[in-house]
PDB file of C-alpha atoms in Angstrom:
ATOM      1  CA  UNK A   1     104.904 109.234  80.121  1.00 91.00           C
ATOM      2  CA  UNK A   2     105.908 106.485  82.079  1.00 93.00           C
ATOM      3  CA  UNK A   3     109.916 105.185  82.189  1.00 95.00           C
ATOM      4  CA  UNK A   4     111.445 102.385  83.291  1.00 94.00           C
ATOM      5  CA  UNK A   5     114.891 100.897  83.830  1.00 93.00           C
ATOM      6  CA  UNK A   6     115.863  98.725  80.716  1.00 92.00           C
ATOM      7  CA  UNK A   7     119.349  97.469  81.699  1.00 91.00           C
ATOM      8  CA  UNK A   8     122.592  99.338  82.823  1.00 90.00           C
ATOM      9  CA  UNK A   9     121.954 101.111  79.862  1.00 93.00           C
ATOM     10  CA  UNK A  10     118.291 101.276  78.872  1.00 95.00           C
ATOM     11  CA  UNK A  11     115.640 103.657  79.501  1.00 95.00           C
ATOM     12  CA  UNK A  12     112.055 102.618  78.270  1.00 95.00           C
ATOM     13  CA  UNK A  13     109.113 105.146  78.083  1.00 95.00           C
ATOM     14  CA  UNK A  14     105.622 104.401  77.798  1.00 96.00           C
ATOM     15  CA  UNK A  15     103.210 106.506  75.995  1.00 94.00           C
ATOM     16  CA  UNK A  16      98.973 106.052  75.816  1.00 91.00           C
ATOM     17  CA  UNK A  17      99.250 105.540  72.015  1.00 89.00           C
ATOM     18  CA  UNK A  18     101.194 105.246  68.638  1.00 87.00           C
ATOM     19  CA  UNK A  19     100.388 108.426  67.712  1.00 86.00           C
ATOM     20  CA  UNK A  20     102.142 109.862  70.732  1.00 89.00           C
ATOM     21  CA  UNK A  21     104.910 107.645  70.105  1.00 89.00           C
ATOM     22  CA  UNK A  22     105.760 109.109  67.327  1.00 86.00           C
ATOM     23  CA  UNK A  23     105.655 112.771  68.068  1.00 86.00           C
ATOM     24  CA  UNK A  24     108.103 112.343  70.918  1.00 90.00           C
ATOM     25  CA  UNK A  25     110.270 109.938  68.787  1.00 89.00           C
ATOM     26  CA  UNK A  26     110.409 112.879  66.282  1.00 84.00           C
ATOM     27  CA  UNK A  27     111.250 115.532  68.920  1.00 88.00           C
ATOM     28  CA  UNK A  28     113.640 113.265  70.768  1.00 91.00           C
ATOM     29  CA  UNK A  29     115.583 112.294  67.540  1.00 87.00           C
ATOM     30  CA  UNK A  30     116.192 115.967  66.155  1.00 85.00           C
ATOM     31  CA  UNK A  31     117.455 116.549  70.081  1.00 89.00           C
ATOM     32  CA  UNK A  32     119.844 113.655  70.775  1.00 90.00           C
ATOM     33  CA  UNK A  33     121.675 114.456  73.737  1.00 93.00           C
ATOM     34  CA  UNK A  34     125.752 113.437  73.717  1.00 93.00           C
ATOM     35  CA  UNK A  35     125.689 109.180  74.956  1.00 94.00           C
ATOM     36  CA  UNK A  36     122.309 108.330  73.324  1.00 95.00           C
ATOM     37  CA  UNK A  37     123.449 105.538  71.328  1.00 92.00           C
ATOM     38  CA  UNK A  38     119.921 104.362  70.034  1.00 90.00           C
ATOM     39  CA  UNK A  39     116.512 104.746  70.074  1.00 89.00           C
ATOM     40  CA  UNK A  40     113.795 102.364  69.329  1.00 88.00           C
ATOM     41  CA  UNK A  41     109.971 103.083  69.225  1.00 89.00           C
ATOM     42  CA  UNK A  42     107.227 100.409  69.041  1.00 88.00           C
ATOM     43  CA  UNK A  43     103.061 100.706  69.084  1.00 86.00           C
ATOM     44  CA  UNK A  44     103.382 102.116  72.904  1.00 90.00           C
ATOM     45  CA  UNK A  45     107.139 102.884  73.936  1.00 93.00           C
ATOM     46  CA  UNK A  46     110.461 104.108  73.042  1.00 92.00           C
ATOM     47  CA  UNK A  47     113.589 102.319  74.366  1.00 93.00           C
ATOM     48  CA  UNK A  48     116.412 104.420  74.726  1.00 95.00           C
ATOM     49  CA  UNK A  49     119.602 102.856  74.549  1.00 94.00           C
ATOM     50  CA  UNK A  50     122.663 104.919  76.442  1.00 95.00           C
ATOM     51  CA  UNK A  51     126.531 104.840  76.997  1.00 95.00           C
ATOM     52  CA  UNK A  52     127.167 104.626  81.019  1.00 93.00           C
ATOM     53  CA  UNK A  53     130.498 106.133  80.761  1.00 91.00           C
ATOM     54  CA  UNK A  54     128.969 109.276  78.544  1.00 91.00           C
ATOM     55  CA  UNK A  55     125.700 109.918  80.214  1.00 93.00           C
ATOM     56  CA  UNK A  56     123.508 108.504  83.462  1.00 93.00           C
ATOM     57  CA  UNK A  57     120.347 107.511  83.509  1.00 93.00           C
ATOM     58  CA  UNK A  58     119.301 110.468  85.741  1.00 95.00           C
ATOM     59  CA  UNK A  59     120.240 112.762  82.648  1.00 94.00           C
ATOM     60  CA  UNK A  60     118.004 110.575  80.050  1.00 95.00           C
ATOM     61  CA  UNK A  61     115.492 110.478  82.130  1.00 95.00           C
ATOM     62  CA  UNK A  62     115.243 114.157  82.585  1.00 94.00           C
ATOM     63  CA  UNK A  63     115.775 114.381  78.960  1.00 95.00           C
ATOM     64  CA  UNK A  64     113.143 112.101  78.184  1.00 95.00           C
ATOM     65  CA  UNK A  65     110.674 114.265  80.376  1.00 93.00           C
ATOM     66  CA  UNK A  66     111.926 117.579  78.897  1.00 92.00           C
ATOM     67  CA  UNK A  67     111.667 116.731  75.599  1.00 90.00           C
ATOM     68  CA  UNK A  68     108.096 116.918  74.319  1.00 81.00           C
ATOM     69  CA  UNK A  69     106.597 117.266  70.528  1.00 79.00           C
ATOM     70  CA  UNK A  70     106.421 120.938  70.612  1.00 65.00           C
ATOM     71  CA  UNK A  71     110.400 120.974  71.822  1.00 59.00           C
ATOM     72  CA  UNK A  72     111.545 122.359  68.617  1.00 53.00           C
ATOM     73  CA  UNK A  73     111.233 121.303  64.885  1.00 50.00           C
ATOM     74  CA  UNK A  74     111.023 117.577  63.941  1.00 48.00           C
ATOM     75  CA  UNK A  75     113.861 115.580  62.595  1.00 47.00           C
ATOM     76  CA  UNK A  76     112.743 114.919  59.022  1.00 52.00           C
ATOM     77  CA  UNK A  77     115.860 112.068  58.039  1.00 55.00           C
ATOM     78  CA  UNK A  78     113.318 109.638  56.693  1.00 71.00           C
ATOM     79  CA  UNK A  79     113.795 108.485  53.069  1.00 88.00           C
ATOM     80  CA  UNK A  80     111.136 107.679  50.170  1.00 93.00           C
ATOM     81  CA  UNK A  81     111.539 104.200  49.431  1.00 96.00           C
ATOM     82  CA  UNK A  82     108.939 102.395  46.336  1.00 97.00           C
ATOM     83  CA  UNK A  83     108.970  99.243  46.687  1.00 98.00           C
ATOM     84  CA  UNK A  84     107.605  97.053  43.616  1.00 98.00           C
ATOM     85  CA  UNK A  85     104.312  94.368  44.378  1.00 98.00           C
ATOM     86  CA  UNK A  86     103.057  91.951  42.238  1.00 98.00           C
ATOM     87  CA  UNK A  87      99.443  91.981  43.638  1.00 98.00           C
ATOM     88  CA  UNK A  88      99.108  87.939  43.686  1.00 98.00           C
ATOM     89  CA  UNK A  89      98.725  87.061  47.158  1.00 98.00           C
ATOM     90  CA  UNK A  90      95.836  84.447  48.527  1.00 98.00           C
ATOM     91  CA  UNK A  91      94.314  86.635  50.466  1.00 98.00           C
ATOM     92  CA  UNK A  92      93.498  89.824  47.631  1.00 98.00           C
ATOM     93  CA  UNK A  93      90.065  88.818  47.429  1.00 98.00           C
ATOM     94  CA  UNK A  94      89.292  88.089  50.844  1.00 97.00           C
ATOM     95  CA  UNK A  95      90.357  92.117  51.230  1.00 98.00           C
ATOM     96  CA  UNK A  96      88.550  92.624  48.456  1.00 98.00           C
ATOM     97  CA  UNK A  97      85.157  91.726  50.330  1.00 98.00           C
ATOM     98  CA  UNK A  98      85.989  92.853  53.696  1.00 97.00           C
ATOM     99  CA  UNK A  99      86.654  96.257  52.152  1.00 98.00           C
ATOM    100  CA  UNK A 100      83.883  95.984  49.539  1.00 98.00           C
ATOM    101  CA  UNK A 101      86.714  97.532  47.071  1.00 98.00           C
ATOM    102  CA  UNK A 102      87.294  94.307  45.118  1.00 98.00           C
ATOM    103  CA  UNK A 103      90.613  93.473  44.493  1.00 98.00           C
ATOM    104  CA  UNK A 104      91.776  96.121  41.808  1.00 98.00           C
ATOM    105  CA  UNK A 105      90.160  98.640  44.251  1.00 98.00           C
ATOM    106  CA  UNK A 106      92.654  97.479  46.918  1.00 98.00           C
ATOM    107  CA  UNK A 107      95.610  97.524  44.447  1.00 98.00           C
ATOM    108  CA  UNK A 108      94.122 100.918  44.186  1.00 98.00           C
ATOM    109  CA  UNK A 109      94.418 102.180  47.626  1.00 98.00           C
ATOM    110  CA  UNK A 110      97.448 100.371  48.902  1.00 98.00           C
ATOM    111  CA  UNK A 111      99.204 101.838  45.898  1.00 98.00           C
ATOM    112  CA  UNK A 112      97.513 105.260  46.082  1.00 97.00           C
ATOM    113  CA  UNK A 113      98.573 106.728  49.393  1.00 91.00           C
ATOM    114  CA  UNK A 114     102.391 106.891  50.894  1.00 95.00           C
ATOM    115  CA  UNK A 115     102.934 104.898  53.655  1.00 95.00           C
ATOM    116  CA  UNK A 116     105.478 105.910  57.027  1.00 93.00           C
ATOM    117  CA  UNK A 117     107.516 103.835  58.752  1.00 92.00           C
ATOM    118  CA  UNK A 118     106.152 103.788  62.384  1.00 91.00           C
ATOM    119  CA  UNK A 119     108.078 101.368  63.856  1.00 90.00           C
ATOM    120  CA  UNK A 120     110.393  97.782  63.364  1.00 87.00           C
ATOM    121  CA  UNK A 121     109.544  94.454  65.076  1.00 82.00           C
ATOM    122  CA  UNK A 122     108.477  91.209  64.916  1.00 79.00           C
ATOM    123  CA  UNK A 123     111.928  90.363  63.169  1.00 85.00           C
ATOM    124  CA  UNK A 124     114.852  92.067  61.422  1.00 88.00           C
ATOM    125  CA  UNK A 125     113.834  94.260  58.741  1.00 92.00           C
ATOM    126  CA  UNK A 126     110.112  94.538  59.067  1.00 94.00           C
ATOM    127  CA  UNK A 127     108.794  97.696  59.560  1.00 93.00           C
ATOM    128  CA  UNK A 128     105.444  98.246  60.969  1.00 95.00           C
ATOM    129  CA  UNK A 129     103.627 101.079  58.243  1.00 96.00           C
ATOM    130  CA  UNK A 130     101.048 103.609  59.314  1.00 94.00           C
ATOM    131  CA  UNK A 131      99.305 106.427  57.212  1.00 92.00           C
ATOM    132  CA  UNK A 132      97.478 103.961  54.015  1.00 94.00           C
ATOM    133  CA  UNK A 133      94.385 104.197  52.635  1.00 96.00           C
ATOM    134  CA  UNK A 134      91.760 103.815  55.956  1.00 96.00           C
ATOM    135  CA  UNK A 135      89.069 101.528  54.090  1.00 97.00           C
ATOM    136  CA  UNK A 136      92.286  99.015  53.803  1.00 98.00           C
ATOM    137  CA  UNK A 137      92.085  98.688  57.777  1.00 97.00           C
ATOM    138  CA  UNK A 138      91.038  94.579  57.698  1.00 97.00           C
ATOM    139  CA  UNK A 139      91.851  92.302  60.776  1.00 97.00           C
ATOM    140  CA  UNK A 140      94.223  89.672  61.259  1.00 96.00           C
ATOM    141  CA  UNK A 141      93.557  86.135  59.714  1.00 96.00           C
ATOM    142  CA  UNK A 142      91.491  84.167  62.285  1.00 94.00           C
ATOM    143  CA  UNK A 143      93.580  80.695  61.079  1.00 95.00           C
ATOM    144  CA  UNK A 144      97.317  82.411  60.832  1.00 95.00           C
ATOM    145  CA  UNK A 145      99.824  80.562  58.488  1.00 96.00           C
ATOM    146  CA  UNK A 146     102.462  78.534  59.763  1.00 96.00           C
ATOM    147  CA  UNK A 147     104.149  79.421  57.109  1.00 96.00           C
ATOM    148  CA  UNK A 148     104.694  82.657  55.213  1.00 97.00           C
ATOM    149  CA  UNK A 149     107.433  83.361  52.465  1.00 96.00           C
ATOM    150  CA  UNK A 150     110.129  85.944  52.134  1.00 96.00           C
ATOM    151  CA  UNK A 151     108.895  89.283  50.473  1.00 98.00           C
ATOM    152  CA  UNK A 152     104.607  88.851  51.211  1.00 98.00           C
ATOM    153  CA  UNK A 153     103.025  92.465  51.584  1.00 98.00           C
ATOM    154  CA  UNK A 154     100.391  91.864  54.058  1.00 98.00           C
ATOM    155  CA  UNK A 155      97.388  93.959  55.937  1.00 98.00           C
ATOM    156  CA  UNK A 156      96.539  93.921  59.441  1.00 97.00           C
ATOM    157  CA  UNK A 157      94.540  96.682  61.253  1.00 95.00           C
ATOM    158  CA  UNK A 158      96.118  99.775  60.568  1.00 93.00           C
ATOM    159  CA  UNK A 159      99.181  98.378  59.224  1.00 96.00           C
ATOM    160  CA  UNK A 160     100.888  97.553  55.867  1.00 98.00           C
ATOM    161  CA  UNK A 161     103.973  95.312  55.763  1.00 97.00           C
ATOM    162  CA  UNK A 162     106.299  92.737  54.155  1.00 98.00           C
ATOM    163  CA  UNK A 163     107.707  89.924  55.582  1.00 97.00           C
ATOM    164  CA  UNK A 164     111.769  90.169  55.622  1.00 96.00           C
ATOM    165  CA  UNK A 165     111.699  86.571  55.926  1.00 95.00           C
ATOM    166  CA  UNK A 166     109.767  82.967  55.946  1.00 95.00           C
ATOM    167  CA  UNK A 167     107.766  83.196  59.320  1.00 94.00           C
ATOM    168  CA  UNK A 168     104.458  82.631  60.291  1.00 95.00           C
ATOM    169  CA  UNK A 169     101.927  85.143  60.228  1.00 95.00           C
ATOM    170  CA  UNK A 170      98.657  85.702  60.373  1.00 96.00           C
ATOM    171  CA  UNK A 171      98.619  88.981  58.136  1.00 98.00           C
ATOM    172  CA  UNK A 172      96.110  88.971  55.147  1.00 98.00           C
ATOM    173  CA  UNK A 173      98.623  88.498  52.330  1.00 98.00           C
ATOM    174  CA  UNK A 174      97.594  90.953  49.605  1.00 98.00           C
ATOM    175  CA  UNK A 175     100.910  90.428  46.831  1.00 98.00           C
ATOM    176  CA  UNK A 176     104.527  89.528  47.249  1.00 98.00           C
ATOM    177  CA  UNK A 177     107.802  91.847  46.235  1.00 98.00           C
ATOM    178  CA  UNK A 178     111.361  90.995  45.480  1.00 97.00           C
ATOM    179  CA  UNK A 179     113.082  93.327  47.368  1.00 97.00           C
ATOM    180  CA  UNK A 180     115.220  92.515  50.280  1.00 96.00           C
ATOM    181  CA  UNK A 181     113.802  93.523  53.016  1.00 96.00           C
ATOM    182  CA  UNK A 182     116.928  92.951  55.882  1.00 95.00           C
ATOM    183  CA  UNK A 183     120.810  92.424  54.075  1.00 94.00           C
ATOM    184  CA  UNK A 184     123.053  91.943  56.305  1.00 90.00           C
ATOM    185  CA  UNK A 185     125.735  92.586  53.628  1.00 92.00           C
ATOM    186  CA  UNK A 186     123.841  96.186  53.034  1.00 92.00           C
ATOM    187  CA  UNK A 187     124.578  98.958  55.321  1.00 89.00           C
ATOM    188  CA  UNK A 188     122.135  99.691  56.766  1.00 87.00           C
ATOM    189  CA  UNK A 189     120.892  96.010  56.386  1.00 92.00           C
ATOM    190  CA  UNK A 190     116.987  96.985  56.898  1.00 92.00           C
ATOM    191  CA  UNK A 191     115.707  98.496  53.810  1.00 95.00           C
ATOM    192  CA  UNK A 192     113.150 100.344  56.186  1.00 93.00           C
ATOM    193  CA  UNK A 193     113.945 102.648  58.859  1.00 88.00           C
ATOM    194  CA  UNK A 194     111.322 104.290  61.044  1.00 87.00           C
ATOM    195  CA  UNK A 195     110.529 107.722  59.383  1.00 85.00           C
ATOM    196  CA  UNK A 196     111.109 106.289  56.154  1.00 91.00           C
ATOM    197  CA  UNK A 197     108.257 106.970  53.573  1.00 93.00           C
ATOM    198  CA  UNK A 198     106.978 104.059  51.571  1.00 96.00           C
ATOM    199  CA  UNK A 199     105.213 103.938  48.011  1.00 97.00           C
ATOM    200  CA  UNK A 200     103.974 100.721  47.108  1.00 98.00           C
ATOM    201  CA  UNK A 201     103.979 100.765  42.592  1.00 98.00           C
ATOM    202  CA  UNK A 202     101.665  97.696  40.995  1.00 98.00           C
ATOM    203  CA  UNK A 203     104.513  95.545  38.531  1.00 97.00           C
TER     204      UNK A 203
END
């Protein structure tokens, strides 16, 4: 583990791998110290986010050291969450070759396995899912879109996903859903939370 300052009140840690990542994200959320306000994992880090007047960075730090996968049981807060996919999108046969499933075989396996929550990026709402069927593993579009709309369930490397908003993107666009990814009227506005399980269900 690697940290490094992130602001008055920022500590980020670096980890070799996602996988990593998430065992310490587990271990540190079930062991939140008093003046952790947030904390945010991605593919390689966590950011913890702290209140100055509550806690110093000293104390995180030593937290953050302390605080290992085995340190006591996990936090298991993550909800189930099915979201709906009509499996339309332009690039279900492409996936369909790659994979050498065709595409009711990848309607098959994208359906057929819960997906987790590892992380959010890329923009409000979208969570980053780990955990699918492996022979669904395809790479990135080599000519990405300029222009991707609101609700497309997509495939990149080890990852499943669906756009909160229109974006770009260069995932391979497998169907499209109707749920709202990121309300800012909903609390919490992200539909997705890391931890969360995911089951995708064919409409």
């Amino acid at each position: 583990m690697r940290l490094l300052d992130a602001g008055d009140g920022g500590v980020l840690a670096e980890f070799d791998d996602l996988d990593t990542v998430l065992a310490h994200y587990r271990a540190l959320d079930a062991n939140r110290p008093a003046g952790v306000v947030d904390l945010v994992p991605a593919a390689r880090t966590i950011l913890v986010r702290f209140d100055p007047g509550h806690t110093d960075r000293a104390r995180i730090a030593r937290w953050l050291r302390e605080t290992g996968p085995e340190s006591g049981p996990a936090a298991e807060t993550g909800s189930l969450v099915r979201i709906p996919v009509h499996y339309d999108g332009p690039d279900l046969a492409t996936v369909g070759e790659l994979t050498g499933l065709g595409p009711d075989g990848v309607v098959a396996a994208h359906t057929g396995s819960d997906w987790t929550v590892a992380f959010a990026g890329f923009a409000p709402g979208f969570g980053y899912l780990i955990g699918g069927d492996p022979r669904l593993r395809v790479p990135r579009r080599d000519d990405p879109r300029t222009e991707v709309p609101a609700g497309a369930v997509g495939l990149a490397g080890e990852f499943s996903g669906v756009y909160p908003r229109k974006s770009p993107g260069g995932w391979q666009l497998i169907g499209h859903t109707n749920e709202l990814m990121w309300d800012a009227d909903r609390e919490p506005p992200a539909l997705l939370r890391p931890g969360d399980t995911v089951r995708f269900v064919a409409v």
